[in-house]
Coordinates of C-alpha atoms in Angstrom, one line a residue:
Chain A
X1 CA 3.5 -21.4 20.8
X2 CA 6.1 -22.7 18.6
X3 CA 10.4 -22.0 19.1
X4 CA 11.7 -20.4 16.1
X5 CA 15.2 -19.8 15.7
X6 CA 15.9 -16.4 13.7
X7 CA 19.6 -15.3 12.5
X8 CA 20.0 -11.6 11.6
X9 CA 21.7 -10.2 9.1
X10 CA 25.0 -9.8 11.6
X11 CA 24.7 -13.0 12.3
X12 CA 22.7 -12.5 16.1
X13 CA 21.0 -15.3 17.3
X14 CA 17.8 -14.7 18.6
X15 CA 15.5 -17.5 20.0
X16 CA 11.8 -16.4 19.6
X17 CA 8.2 -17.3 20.6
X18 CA 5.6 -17.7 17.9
X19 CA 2.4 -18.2 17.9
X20 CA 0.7 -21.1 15.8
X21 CA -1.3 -19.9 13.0
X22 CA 0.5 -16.9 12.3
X23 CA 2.8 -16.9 8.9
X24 CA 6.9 -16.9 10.3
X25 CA 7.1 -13.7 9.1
X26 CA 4.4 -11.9 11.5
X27 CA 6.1 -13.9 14.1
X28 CA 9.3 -12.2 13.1
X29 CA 8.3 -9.0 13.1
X30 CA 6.1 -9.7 16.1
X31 CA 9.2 -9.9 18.3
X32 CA 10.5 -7.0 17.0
X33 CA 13.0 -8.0 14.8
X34 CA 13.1 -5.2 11.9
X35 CA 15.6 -6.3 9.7
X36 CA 12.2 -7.9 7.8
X37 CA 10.4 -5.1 6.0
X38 CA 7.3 -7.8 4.9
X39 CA 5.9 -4.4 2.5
X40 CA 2.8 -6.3 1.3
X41 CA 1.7 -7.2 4.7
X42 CA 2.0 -10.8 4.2
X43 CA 0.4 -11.3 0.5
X44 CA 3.0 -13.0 -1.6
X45 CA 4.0 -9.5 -3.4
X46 CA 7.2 -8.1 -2.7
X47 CA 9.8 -10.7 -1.3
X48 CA 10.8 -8.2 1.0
X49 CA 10.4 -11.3 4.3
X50 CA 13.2 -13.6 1.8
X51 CA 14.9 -16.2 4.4
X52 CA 16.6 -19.0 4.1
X53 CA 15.8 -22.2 6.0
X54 CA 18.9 -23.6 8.0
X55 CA 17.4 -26.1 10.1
X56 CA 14.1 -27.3 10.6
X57 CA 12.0 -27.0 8.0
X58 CA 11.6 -30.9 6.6
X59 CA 8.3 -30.7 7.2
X60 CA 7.3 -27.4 5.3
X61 CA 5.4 -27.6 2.0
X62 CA 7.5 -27.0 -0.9
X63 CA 6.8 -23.1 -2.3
X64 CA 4.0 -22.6 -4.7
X65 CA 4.0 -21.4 -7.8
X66 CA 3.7 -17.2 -6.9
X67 CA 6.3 -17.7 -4.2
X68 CA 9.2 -18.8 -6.4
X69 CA 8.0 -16.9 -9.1
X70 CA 8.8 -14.1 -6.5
X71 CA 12.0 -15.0 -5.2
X72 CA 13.5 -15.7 -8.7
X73 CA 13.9 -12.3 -8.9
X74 CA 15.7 -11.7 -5.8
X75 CA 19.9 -11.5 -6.6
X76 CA 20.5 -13.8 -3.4
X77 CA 17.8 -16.9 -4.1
X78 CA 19.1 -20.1 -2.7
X79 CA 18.0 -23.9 -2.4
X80 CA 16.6 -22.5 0.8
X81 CA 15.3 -19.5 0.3
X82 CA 12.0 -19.2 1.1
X83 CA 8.8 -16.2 1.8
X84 CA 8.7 -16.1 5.5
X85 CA 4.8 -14.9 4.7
X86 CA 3.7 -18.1 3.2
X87 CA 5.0 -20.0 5.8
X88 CA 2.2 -20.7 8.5
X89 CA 3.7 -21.4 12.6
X90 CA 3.1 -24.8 14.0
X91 CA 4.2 -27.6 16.5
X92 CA 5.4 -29.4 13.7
X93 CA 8.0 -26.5 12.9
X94 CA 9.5 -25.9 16.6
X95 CA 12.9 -25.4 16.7
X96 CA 12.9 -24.0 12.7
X97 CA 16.2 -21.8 12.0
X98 CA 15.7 -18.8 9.4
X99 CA 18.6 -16.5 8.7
X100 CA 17.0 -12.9 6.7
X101 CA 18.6 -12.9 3.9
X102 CA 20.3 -9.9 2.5
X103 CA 18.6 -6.8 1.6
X104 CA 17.8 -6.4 -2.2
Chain B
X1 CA 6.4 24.8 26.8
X2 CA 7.1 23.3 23.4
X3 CA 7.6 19.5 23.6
X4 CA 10.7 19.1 21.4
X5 CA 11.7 16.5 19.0
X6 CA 14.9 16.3 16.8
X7 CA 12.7 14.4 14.6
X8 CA 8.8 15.1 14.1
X9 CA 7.0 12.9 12.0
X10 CA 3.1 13.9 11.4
X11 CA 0.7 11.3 10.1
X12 CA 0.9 7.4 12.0
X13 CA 0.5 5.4 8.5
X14 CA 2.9 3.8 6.3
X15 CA 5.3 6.3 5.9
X16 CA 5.5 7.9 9.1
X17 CA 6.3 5.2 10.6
X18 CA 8.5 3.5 8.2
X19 CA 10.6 6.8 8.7
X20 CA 10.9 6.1 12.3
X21 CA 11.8 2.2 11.9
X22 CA 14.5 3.1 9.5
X23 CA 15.8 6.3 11.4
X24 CA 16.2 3.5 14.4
X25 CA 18.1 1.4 12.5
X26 CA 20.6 3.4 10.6
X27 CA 21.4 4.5 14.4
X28 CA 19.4 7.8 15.3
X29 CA 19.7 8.3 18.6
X30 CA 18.0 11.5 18.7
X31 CA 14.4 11.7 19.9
X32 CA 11.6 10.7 17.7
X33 CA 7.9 11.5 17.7
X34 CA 5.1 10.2 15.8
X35 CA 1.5 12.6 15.5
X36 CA -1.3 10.4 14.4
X37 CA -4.8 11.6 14.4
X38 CA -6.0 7.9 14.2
X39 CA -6.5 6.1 17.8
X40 CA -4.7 3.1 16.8
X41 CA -0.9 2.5 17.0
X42 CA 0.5 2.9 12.9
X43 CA -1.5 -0.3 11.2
X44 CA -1.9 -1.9 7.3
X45 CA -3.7 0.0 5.3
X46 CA -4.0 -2.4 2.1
X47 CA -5.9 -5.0 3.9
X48 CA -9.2 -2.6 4.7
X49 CA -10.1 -3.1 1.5
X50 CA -9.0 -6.9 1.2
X51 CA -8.9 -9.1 4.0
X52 CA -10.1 -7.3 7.0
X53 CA -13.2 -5.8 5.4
X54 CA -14.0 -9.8 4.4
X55 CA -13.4 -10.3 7.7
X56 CA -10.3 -12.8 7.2
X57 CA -8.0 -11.1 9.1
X58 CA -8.3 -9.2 12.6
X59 CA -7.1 -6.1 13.2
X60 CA -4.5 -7.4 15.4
X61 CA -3.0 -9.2 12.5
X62 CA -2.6 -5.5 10.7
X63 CA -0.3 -4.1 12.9
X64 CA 3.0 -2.5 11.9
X65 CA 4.8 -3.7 15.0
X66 CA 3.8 -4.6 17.9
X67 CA 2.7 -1.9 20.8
X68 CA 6.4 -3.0 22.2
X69 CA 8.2 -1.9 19.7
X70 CA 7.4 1.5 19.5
X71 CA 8.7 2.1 23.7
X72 CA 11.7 0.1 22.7
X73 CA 13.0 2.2 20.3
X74 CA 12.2 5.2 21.8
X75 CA 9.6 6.5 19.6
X76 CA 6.9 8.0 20.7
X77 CA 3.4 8.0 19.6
X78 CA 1.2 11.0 20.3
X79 CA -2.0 9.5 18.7
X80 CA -5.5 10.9 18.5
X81 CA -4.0 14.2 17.9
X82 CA -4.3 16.2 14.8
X83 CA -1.9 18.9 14.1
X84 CA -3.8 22.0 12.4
X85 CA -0.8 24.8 12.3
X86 CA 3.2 24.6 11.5
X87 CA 5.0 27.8 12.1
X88 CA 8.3 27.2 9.8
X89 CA 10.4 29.7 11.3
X90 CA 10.0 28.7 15.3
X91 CA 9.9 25.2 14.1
X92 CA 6.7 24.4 15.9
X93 CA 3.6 22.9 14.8
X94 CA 0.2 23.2 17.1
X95 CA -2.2 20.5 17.4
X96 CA -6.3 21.0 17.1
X97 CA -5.8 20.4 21.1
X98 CA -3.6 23.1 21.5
X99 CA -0.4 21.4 22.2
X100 CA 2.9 22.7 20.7
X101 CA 5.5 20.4 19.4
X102 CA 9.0 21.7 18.5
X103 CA 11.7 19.7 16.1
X104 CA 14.4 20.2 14.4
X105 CA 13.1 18.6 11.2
X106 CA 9.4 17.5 10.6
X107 CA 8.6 14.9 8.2
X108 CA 5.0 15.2 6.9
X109 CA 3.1 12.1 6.5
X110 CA -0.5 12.8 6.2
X111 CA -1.7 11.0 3.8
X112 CA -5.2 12.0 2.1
X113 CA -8.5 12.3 2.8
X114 CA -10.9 10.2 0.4
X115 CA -12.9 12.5 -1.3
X116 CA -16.7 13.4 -0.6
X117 CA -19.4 13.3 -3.0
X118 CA -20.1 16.5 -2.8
X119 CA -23.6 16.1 -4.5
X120 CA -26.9 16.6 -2.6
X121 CA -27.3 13.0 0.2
X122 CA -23.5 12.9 -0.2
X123 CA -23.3 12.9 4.0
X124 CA -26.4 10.5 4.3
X125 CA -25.7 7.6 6.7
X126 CA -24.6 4.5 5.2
X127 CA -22.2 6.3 2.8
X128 CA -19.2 5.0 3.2
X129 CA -15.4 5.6 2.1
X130 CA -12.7 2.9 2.9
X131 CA -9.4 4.6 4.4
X132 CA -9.3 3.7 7.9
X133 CA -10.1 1.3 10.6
X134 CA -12.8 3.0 12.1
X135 CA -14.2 3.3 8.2
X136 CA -14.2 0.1 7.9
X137 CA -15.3 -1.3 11.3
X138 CA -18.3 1.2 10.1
X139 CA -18.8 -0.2 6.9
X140 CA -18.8 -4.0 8.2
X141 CA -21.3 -2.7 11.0
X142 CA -23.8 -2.2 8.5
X143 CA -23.1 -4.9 5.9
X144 CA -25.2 -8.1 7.8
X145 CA -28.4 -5.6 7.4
X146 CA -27.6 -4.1 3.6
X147 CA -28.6 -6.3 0.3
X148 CA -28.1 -4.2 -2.3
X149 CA -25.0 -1.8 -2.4
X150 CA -23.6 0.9 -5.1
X151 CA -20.2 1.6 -5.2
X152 CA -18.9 4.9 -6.8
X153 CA -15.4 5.1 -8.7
X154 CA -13.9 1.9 -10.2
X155 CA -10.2 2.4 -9.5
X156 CA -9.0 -0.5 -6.7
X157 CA -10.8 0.6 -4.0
X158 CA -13.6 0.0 -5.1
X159 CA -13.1 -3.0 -7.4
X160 CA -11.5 -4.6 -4.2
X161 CA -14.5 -3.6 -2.4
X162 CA -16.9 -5.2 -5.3
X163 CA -15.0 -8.1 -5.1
X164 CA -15.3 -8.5 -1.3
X165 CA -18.8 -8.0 -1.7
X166 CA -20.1 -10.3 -4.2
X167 CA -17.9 -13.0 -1.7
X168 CA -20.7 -12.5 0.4
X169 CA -23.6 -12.5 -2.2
X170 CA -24.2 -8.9 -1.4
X171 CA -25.8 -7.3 -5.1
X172 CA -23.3 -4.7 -6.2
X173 CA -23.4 -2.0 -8.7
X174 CA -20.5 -0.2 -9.3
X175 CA -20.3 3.2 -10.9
X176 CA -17.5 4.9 -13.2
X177 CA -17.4 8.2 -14.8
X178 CA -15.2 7.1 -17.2
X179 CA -15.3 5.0 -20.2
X180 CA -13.1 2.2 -18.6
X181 CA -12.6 0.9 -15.3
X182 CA -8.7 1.4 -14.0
X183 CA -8.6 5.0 -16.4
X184 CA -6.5 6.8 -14.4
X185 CA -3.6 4.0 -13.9
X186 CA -3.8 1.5 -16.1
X187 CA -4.4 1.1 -20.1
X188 CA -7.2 -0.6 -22.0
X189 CA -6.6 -4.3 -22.0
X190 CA -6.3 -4.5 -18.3
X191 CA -9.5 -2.1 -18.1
X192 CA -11.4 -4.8 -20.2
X193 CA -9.8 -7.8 -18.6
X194 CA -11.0 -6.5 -15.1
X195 CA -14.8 -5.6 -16.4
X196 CA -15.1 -8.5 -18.0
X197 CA -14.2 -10.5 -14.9
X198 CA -16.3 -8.5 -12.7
X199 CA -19.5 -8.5 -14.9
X200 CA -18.9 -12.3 -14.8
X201 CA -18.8 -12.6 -11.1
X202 CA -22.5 -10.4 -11.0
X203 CA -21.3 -6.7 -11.0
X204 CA -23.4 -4.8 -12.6
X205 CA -20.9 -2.3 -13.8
X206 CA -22.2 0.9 -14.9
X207 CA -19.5 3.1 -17.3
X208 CA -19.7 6.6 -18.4
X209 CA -22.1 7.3 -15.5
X210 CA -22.5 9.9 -13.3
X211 CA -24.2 10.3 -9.9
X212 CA -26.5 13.2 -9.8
X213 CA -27.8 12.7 -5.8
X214 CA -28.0 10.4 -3.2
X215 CA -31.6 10.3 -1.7
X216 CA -32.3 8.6 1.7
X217 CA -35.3 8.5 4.0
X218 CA -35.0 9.3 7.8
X219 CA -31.0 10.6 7.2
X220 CA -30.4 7.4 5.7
X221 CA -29.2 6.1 2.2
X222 CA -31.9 4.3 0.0
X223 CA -31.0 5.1 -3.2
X224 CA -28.7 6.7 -6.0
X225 CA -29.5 8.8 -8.8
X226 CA -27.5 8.6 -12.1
X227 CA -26.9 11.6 -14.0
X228 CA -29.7 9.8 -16.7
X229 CA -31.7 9.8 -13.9
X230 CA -31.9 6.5 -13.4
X231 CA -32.7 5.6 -9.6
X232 CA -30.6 2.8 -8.0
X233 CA -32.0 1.6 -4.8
X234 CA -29.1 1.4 -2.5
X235 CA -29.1 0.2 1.3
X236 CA -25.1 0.7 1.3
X237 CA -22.8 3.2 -0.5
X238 CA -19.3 3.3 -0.8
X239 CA -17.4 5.8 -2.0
X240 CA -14.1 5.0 -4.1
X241 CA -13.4 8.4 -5.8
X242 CA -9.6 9.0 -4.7
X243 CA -7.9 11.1 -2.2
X244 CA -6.7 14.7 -1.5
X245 CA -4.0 15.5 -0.6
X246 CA -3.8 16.3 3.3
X247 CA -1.0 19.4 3.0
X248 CA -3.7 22.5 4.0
X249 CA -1.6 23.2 7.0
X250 CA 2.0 22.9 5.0
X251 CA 0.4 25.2 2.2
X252 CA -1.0 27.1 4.8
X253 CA 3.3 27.8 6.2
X254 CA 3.9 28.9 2.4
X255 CA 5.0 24.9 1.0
X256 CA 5.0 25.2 -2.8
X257 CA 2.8 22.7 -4.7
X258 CA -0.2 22.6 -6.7
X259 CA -0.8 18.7 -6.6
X260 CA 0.0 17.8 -3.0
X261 CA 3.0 19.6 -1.6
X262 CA 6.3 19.4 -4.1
X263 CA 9.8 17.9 -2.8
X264 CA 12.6 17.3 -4.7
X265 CA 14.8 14.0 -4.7
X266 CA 15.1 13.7 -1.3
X267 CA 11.9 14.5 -0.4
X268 CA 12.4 18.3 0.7
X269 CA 9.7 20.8 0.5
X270 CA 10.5 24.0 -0.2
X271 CA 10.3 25.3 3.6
X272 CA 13.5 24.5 5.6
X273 CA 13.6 21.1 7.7
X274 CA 10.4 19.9 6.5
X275 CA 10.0 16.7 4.2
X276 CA 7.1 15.3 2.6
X277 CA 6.4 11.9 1.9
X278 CA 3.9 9.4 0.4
X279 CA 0.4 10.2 -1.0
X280 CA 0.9 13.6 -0.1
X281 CA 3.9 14.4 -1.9
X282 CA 4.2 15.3 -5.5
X283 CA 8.1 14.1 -6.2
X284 CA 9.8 14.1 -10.0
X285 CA 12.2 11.0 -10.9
X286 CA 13.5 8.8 -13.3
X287 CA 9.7 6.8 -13.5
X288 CA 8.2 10.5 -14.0
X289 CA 9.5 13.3 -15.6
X290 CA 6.5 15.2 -13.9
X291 CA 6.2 15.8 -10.3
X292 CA 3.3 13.3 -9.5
X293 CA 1.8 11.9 -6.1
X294 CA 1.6 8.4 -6.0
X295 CA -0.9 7.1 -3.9
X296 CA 0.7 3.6 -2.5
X297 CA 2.3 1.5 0.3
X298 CA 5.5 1.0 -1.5
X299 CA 6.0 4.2 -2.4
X300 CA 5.2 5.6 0.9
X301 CA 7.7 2.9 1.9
X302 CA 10.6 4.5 -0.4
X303 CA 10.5 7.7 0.8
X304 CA 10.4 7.2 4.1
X305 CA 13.9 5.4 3.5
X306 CA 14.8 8.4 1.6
X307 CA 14.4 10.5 4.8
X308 CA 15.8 8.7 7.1
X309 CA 18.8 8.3 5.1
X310 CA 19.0 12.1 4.5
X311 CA 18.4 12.7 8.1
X312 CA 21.6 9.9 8.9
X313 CA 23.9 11.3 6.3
X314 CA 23.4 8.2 4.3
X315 CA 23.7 7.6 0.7
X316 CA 20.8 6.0 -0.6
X317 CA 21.5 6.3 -4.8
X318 CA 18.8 3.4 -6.0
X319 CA 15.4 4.4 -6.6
X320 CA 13.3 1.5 -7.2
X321 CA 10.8 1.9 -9.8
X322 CA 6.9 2.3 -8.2
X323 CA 4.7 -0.9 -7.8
X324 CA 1.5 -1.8 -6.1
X325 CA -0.7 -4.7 -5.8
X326 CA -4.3 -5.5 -6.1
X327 CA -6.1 -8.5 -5.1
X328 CA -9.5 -9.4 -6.5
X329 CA -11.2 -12.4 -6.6
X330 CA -8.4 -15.1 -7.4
X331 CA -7.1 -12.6 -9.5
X332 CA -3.6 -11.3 -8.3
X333 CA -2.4 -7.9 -10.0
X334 CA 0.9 -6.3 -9.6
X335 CA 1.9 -3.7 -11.4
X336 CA 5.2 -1.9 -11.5
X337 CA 6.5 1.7 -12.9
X338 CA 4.3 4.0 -14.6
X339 CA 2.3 3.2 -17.7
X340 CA 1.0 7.1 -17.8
X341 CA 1.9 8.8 -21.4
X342 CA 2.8 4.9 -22.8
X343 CA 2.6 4.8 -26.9
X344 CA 2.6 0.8 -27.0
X345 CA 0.7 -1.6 -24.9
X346 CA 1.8 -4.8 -25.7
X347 CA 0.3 -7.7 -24.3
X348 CA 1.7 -10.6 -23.4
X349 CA 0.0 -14.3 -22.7
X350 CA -4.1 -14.9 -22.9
X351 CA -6.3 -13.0 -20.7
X352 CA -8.6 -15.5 -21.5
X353 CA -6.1 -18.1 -19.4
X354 CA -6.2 -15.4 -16.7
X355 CA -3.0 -15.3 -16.4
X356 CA -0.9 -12.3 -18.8
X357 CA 0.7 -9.2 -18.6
X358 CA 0.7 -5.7 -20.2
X359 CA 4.0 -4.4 -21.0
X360 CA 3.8 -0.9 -21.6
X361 CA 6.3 1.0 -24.1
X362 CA 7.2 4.9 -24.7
X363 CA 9.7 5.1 -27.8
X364 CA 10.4 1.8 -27.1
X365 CA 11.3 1.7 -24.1
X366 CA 9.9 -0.8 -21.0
X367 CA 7.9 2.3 -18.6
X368 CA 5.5 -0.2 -16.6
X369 CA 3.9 -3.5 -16.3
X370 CA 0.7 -4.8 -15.3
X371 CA 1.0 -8.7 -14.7
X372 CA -2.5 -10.9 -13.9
X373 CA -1.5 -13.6 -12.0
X374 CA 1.9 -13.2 -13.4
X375 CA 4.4 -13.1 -11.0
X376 CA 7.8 -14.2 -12.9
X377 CA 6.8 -10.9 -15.1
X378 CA 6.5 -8.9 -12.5
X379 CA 9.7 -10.2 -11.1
X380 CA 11.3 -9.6 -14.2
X381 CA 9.8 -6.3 -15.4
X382 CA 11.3 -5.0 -12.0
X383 CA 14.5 -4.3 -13.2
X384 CA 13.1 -3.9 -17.1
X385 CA 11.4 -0.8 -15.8
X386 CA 14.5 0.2 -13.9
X387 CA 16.7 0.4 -16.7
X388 CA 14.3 1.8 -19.4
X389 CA 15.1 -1.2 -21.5
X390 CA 14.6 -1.0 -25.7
X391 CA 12.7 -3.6 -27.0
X392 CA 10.3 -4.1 -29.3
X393 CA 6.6 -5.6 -29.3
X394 CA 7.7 -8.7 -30.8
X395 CA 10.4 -9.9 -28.5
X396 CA 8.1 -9.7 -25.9
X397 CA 4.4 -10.5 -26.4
X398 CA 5.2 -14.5 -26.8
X399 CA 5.4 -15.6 -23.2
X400 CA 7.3 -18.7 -24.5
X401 CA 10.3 -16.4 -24.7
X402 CA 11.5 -14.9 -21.5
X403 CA 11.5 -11.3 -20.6
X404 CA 15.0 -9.5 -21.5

């Protein structure tokens, strides 16, 4: 189990438990946060998990190709913007800070 | 006694419960209830065919929300339960159990049953369709002990099946009544693309061909019979042939519709208080100027925001175009708006590089994509299809240029 810090869209702080293994966005939803619609189920198709990495996430791989190719389209990409579904819980991410962005 | 819900939603998939999630959180603080005639709590469908038939992901991974959720927002989920009759003017339905349910509106969410062969050995064991878990916890049951396996109907289901299958070196043949994989939703080049890439992996695909029977020995499937009478030893079958429409019972209570059940913009049937949504519901738009039923997650998705924002006196004015996904192989499709009735199919990139898209035109105008491994199109053709852009072929087959 890994910390993850997640933001909602009013700006609530909420402090959760994920488990390693599962993608940030399963661990989101898991807690029952349902700001994060995640349509495709987790498969890099609809950029409807889009956060943006506050704090945290130094050690995360930068986004593939199909991932930015994704969030390009959204109106509110920034530097930080990333698919919560591509990005996989771990030790190494404890403590991570995602805010959901806004909704399309 | 009537139980008594100010909202009723039949059918536990995608839409039903999106409807509930999003009645939740635009505030609804009336009671909810969810009938599903499923065991399970509402789960993923798209992975049956994809990663939980290959065994990648558990079915734990595939729920909706967690078991939580569903007490913590009040919503409760009568499950198991199958309702068989809706009396419009008490506002009641009945389940097959015998329990009444009252509610002030009822939001119909059934779905669709994937059609049977209805040819002679079409109920033989080991004929299988792919819908729900218990399908597929069926269907993997039997794979370990099954060699050689037809699958009839090459839309998605069945390619994704195919696909799955030849992952684990099972020998498939896949069979298509129609000329072309894909017919009913895509156009030529992406039905070539995909049997050319399925022939390569070891499908034997099998166009223009019928199945006359299904023969078995002891109850149980050996073999399929082509219309050319052909014999096709078989220790698996699995049936891809579509859905229909679950709306018996809302037909039944005098719903108009000839395709599904029909509801207008805000997904209204035409029986007071009762919606319709998803693969069941046959809806005009902007993407259609028909009343069609599309079968997908997405869509199913949509309306279910449509209700709940009729149901909280919201204004919801976008309408995003349709889209879906399919993945097979490394292949990644998705597809957005409607390419039915196109005039143009303009293709743009190499199919050969396995990475293009189809961009499909009616009088010029952008109706739908299809993008292989091409998700900046996609992106793109979102809001392309959205605004019915003009263009022409040449501004947008060379994939150096952007899309408009």
């Amino acid at each position: 189990m890994s910390k993850i810090i997640v933001i909602s869209r009013d700006g609530e702080e909420r402090a959760i438990e994920a488990e390693n293994g599962l993608s940030v966005m399963e661990a989101i939803r898991n807690a029952g946060i349902d700001e994060i619609m995640a349509l495709c189920g987790g498969s890099c198709s609809c950029a409807t998990c889009h956060v943006f990495v506050e704090a945290g996430g130094e050690t995360l791989p930068p986004p593939e190709a199909d991932e930015s190719d994704m969030l390009e389209a959204s109106a509110y990409r920034r530097e930080n913007s990333r698919l919560s579904c591509q990005l996989t819980v771990s030790s190494a991410l404890e403590g991570l800070t995602v805010r959901v962005a806004p909704e399309e | 006694m009537a139980r008594f819900h100010d909202v009723l939603i039949v059918g536990g998939g995608h839409g039903g419960a999106q409807t509930a999630i999003a009645l939740r959180q635009n505030g609804f603080a009336g009671s909810i209830a969810i009938i599903g005639d499923e065991p399970e709590p509402p789960y993923e469908r798209p992975p049956l065919s994809k990663e939980y038939l290959a065994g990648d992901k558990t079915f734990e991974r595939l729920h909706l929300r967690p078991e939580a959720f569903w007490r913590d927002r009040a919503i409760d989920l009568v499950l198991g339960a199958r309702v068989d009759f809706l009396d419009p003017t008490l506002k009641q339905v009945v389940t097959t159990g015998g329990e009444r349910f009252g509610y002030g509106a009822l939001v119909w969410a059934t779905g669709g049953r994937p059609r049977r062969l209805d040819c002679e050995g079409g109920d033989l064991a080991g004929v299988h369709a792919i819908r729900t878990r218990a399908d597929v916890d069926l269907l993997r049951s039997e794979l370990p002990a099954a060699r050689r396996v037809v699958i009839i109907g090459g839309g998605y289901i069945g390619l994704e099946a195919a696909a799955v299958l030849r992952k684990f070196d099972k020998s498939v043949t896949l069979i298509e009544a129609q000329h072309r994989l894909l017919a009913r939703v895509a156009g030529p080049t992406l039905s070539r693309f995909y049997e050319a890439e399925h022939r390569d992996r070891g499908v034997d695909v099998r166009l223009a061909s019928t199945v006359s029977r299904l023969v078995g020995a002891e109850g149980r499937v050996n073999g399929v019979v082509l219309a050319s009478g052909e014999r096709l030893a078989a220790d698996l079958v699995i049936v891809g042939i579509g859905v229909a429409p679950a709306v018996e019972v809302l037909r039944q209570a005098g719903a108009l519709g000839t395709n599904g059940v029909l509801v207008d913009d805000r997904c209204r049937t035409s029986l007071a208080d009762v919606f319709a949504i998803g693969d069941c519901a046959a809806r005009k738009s902007r993407f259609s100027p028909t009343a069609v039923r599309i079968e997908s997650v997405p869509n199913a998705n949509e309306q279910a925001l449509t209700v709940a924002c009729e149901l909280t006196g919201r204004e919801r004015d976008h309408d995003a175009p349709p889209w879906f996904w399919s993945n097979q192989f490394d292949l990644r499709l998705l597809t957005v708006g409607l390419s039915d009735g196109f005039d143009v199919e303009v293709v743009r990139g190499d199919p050969a590089t396995k990475s293009f898209s189809v961009v499909y035109l009616r009088e010029g105008r952008i109706i739908a994509l299809d993008c292989v491994n091409a998700a900046k199109d996609f992106a793109r053709g979102k809001s392309l299809v959205a605004n019915g852009v003009l263009t022409t072929p040449g501004l947008i087959a060379d994939v150096n240029i952007p899309l408009p």
